[in-house]
Coordinates of C-alpha atoms in Angstrom, one line a residue:
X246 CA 0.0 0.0 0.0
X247 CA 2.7 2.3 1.2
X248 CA 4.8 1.8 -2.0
X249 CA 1.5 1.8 -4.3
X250 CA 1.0 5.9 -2.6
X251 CA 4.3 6.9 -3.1
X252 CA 4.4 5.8 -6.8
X253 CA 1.4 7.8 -7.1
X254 CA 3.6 10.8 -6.0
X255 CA 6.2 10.3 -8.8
X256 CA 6.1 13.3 -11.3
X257 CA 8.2 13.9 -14.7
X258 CA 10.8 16.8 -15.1
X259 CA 12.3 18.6 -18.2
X260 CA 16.3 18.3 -18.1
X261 CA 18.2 21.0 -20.6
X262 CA 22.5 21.5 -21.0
X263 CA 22.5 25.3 -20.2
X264 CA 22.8 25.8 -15.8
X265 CA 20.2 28.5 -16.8
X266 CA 17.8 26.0 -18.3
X267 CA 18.5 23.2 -15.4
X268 CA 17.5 25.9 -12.4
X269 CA 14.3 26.2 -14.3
X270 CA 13.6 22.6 -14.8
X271 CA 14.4 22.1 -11.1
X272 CA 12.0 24.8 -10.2
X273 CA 9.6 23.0 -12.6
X274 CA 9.8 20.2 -11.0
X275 CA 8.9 20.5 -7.5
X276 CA 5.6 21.8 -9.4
X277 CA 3.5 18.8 -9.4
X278 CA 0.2 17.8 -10.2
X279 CA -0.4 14.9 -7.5
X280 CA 0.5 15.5 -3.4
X281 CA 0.4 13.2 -0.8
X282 CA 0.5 14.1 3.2
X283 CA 0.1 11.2 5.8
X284 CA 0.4 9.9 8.6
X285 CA 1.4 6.0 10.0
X286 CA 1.1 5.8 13.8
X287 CA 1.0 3.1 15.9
X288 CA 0.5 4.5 20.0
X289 CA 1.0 1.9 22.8
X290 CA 0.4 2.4 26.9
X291 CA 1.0 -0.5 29.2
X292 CA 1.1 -0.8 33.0
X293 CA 1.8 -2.9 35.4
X294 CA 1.4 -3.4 39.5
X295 CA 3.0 -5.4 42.7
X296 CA 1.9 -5.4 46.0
X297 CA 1.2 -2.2 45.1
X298 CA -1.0 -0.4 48.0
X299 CA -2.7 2.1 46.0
X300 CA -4.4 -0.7 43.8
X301 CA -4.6 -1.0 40.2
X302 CA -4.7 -3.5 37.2
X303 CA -1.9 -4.8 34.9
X304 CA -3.2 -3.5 31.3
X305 CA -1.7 -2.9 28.1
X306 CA -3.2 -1.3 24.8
X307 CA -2.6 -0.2 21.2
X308 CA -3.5 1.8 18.6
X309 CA -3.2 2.2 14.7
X310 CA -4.1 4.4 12.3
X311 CA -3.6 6.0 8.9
X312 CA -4.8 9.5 7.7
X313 CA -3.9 10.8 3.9
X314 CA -4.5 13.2 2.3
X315 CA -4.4 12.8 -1.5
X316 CA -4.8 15.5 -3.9
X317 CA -4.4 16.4 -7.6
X318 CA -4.2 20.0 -8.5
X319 CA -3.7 21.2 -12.2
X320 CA -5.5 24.0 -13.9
X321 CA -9.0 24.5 -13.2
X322 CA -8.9 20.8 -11.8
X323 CA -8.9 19.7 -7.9
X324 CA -9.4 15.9 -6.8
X325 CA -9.3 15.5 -3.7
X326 CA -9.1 12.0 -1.5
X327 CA -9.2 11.2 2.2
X328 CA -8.1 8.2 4.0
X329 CA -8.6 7.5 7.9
X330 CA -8.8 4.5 9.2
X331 CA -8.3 3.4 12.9
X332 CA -8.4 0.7 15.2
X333 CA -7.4 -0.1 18.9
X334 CA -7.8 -2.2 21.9
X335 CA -6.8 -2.5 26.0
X336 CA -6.9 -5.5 27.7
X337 CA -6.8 -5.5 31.4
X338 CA -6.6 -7.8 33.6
X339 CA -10.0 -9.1 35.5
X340 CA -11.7 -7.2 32.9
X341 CA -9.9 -8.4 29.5
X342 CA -10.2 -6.7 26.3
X343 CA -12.2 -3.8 24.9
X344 CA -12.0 -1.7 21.8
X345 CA -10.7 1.5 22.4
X346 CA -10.6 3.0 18.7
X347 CA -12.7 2.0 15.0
X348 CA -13.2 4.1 12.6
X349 CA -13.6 3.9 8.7
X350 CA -13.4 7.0 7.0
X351 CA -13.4 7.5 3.0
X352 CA -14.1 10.2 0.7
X353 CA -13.7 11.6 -2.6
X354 CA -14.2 15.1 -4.1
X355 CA -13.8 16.6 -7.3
X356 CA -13.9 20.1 -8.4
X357 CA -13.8 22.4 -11.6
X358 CA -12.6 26.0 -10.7
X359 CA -15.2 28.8 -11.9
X360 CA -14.2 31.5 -10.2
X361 CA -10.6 32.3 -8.3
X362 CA -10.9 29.0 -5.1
X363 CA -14.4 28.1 -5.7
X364 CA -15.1 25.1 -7.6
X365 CA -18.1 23.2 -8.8
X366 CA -17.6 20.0 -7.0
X367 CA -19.5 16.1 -6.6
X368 CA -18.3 13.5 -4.1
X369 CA -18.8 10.4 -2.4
X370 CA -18.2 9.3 0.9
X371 CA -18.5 6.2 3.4
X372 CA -18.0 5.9 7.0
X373 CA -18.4 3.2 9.4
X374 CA -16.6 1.1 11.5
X375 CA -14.3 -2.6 11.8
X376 CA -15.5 -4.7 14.1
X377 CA -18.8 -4.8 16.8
X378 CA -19.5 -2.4 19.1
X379 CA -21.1 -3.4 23.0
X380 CA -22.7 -1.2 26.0
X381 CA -20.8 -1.5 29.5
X382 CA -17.7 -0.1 27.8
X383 CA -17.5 -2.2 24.7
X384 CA -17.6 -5.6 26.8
X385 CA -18.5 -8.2 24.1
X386 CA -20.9 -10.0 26.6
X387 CA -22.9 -7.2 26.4
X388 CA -25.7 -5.9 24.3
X389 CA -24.1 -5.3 21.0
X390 CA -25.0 -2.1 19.5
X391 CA -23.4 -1.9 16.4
X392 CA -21.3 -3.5 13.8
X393 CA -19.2 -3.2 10.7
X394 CA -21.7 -1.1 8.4
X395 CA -24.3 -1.5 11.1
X396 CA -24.5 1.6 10.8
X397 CA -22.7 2.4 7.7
X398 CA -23.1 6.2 5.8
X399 CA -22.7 6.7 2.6
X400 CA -22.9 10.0 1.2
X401 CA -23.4 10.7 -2.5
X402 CA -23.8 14.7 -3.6
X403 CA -22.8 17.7 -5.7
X404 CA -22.5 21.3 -4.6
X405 CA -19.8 23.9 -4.3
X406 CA -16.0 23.3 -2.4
X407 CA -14.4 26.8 -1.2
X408 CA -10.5 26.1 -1.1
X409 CA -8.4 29.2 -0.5
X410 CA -5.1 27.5 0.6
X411 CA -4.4 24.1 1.5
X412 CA -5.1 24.6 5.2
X413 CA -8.9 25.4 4.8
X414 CA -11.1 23.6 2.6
X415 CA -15.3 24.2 2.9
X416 CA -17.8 21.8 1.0
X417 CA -21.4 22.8 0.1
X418 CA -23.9 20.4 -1.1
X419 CA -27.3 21.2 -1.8
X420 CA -28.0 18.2 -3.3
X421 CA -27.1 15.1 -1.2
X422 CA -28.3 11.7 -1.2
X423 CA -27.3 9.8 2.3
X424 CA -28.0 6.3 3.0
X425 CA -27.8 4.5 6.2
X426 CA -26.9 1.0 5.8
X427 CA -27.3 -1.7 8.7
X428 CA -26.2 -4.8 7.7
X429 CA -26.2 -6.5 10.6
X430 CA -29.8 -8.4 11.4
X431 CA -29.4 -8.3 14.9
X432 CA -29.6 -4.6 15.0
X433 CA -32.6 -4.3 12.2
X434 CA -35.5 -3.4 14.4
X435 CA -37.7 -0.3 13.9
X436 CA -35.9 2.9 15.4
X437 CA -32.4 1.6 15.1
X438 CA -30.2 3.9 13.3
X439 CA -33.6 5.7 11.9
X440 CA -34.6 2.5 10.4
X441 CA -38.7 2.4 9.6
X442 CA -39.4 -1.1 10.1
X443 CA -38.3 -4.1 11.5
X444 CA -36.1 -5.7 8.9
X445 CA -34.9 -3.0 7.0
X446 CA -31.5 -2.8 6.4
X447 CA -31.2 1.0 5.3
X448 CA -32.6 4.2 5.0
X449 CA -32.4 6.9 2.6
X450 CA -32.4 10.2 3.0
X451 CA -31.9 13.6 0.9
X452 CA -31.1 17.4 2.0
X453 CA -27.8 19.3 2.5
X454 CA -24.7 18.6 3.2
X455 CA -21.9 21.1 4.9
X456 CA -17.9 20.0 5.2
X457 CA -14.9 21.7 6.7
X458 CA -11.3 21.4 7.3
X459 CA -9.2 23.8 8.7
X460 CA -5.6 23.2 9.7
X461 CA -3.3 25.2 12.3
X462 CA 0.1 25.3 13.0
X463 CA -0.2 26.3 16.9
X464 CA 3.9 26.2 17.0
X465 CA 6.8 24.0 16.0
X466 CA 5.6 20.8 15.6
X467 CA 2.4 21.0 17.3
X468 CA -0.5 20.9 15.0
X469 CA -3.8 20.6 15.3
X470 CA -6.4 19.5 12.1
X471 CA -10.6 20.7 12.5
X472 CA -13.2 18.7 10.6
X473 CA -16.8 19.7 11.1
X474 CA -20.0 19.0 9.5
X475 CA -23.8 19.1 9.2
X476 CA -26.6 17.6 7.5
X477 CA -29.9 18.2 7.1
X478 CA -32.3 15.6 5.9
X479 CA -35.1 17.1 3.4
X480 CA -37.6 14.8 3.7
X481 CA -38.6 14.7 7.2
X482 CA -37.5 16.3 10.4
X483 CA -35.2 19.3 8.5
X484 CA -34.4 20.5 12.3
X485 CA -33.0 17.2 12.9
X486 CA -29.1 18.0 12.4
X487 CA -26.7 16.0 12.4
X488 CA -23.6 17.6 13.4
X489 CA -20.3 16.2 14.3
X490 CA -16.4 17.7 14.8
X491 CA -13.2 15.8 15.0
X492 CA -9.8 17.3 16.4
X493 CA -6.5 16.2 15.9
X494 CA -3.8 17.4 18.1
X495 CA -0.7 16.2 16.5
X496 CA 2.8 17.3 18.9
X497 CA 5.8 15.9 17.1
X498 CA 8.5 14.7 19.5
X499 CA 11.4 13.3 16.6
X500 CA 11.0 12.3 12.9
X501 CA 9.5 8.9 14.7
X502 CA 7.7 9.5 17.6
X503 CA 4.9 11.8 18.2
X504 CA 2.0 12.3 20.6
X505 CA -2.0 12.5 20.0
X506 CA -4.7 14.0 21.4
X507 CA -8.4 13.4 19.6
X508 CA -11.2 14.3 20.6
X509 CA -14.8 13.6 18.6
X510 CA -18.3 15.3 19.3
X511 CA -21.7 13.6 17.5
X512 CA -25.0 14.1 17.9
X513 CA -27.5 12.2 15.4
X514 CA -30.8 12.0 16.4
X515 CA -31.2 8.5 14.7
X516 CA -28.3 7.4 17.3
X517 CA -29.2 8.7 20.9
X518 CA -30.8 12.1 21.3
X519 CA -27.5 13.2 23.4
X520 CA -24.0 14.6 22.6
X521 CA -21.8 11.6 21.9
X522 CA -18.1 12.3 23.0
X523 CA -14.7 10.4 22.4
X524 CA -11.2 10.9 23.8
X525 CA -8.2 9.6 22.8
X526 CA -4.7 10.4 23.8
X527 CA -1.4 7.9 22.8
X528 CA 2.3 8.9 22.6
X529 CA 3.9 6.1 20.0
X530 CA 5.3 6.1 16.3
X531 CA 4.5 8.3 13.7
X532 CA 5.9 8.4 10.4
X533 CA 4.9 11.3 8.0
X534 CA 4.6 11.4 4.6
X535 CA 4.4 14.7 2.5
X536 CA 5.5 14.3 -1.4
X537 CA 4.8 16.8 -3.8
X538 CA 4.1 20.4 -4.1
X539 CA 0.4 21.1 -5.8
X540 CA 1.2 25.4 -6.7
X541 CA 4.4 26.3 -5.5
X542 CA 3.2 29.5 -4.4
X543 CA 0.9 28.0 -1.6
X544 CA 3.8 25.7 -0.3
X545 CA 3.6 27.6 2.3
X546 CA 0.6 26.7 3.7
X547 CA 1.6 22.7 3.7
X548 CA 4.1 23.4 6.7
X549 CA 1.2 22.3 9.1
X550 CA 2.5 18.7 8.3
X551 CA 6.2 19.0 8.7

C-alpha cells in the first residue's frame, strides 16, 4: 500500500545542457500535479502493579491508524481524497479486552474551478466502523449495539467546495443523497439507526450537506487538524441535524515518535438524542509522509504537516 502511494507521487521533469535551463527545470519540478501528506502511527500504553498499596490493574493497549490526504491539483482541476482508518484495543486484567478505537473514514471530491478558489464539485463518501461495538464499555458479553456497516453512511452529492489555501477547505452540497446501511440483522428493528421497520437494512435520505477542514500550525511541531460538519435531511424532520467535529492534536517529538490528542463530538438524532463524545490520547510512532508540491506559491501553507 505504502509503495503503491508513493508511486502515485512520482512526477516527470524537463532536463536541458545550459545551468540556466536546469534551475528552471528544477523549479519546474517541485511543481506537481499529484501531493500526498500522511500519517502511519501506531500509539502503545502498558502498566503494570505489585503489591502495590494504592491498587490498580496490569493493562496494556494499542492503537493504529492512517490519515492521507491525496490531492491532484492542475489548472482549473482539484481531486481531492481522504483516508482514515483506525483501530485499537486495551486489555486489562479481570476485565480483558475492549476496543478503544474503529473508525472507517473514505471520501472523494472533485472540483472544476469557476471562479478564483471556488469550484463546482461532486463526491462520495462512506464511513463506518471494523469490528462490533457493546454497552458496558465495549464488553463483548454485552448488548451489541453496532457493527461493521451497522451503521454504515454513505454519502453521495454535488454542490460547491471553497479552497483558498491548503489549510482550509469548505464543501457545500445542496444536493445530497445519504443512505444509512445496517447490515447487521441483529440490529434491524424499527428505530435503530432511523430505520422504519423491523427488517430493513437501510434508510435513505436527501437534504444538505456542509464540510470543513481547517488546519493550524499552533507552534513548532504542534499541530492541530478541525473537521466539522452538518446535515440536514429534506424529507422529514429538517431541524434534525446531524452535526459532528473531529480534532487532531498532532505534537511531534522526533521524525518517529509523536503524541496525539483526539477528541470527537456527534450528535444524530437516529443514534441517541445526546452529545456523543470520544477521547483519545497515545504517545507512539508516527511516520509522516508529504510528497509533492500542488502550486508552488501555496507551499507555504503545507508546513502544518512537517
Amino acid at each position: 500500500m505504502k509503495k503503491l502511494l508513493l508511486a502515485a507521487s512520482i512526477s516527470f521533469g524537463i532536463s536541458a545542457m545550459a545551468q540556466e535551463v536546469k534551475t528552471d527545470a528544477a523549479t519546474a519540478d517541485t511543481i506537481k500535479a499529484w501531493s500526498i501528506q500522511g500519517q502511519n502511527t501506531l500509539m502503545l500504553n502498558q502498566a503494570a502493579f505489585s503489591n502495590w498499596v494504592g491498587g490498580g490493574a496490569n493493562n496494556v493497549g494499542w492503537l493504529a491508524g492512517v490519515n492521507y490526504n491525496l490531492t491532484y491539483e492542475k489548472g482549473k482541476d482539484l481531486w481531492e481524497n481522504i483516508i482514515i482508518l483506525g483501530y485499537g484495543q486495551n486489555n486489562t486484567k479481570g476485565i480483558g479486552t475492549r476496543k478503544t478505537q474503529d473508525v472507517i473514514n473514505l471520501s472523494t471530491n472533485y472540483g472544476r474551478e469557476f471562479v478564483k478558489n471556488w469550484y463546482l464539485s461532486g463526491g462520495i463518501g462512506l464511513q463506518t466502523q471494523f469490528a462490533g461495538g457493546y454497552e458496558d464499555g465495549n464488553n463483548p458479553d454485552a448488548k451489541k449495539i453496532s457493527n461493521f456497516m451497522a451503521p454504515g453512511y454513505l454519502n453521495i452529492g454535488a454542490g460547491v467546495t471553497y479552497r483558498p489555501n491548503d489549510n482550509f477547505t469548505m464543501t457545500l452540497r445542496p444536493a445530497n443523497a445519504r443512505w444509512t446501511f445496517v447490515l447487521d440483522e441483529d440490529l434491524q428493528t424499527a428505530g435503530t439507526y432511523g430505520l422504519k421497520n423491523d427488517g430493513d437494512a437501510s434508510l435513505f435520505q436527501f437534504g444538505f450537506l456542509g464540510t470543513a477542514i481547517y488546519k493550524i500550525k499552533i507552534m513548532e511541531n504542534i499541530n492541530l487538524t478541525n473537521t466539522a460538519s452538518v446535515f440536514s435531511n429534506y424529507l422529514d424532520h429538517p431541524d434534525h441535524l446531524v452535526l459532528g467535529y473531529s480534532g487532531i492534536l498532532n505534537m511531534k517529538i522526533n521524525k518517529f515518535i509523536s503524541t496525539n490528542i483526539t477528541l470527537d463530538l456527534l450528535y444524530d438524532h437516529n443514534q441517541i438524542q445526546k452529545t456523543q463524545l470520544k477521547q483519545t490520547l497515545g504517545v507512539g510512532f508516527a511516520y509522516n509522509i508529504d510528497n509533492g508540491k500542488k502550486r508552488s506559491d501555496k507551499k507555504d501553507n503545507q508546513s502544518w504537516l512537517k
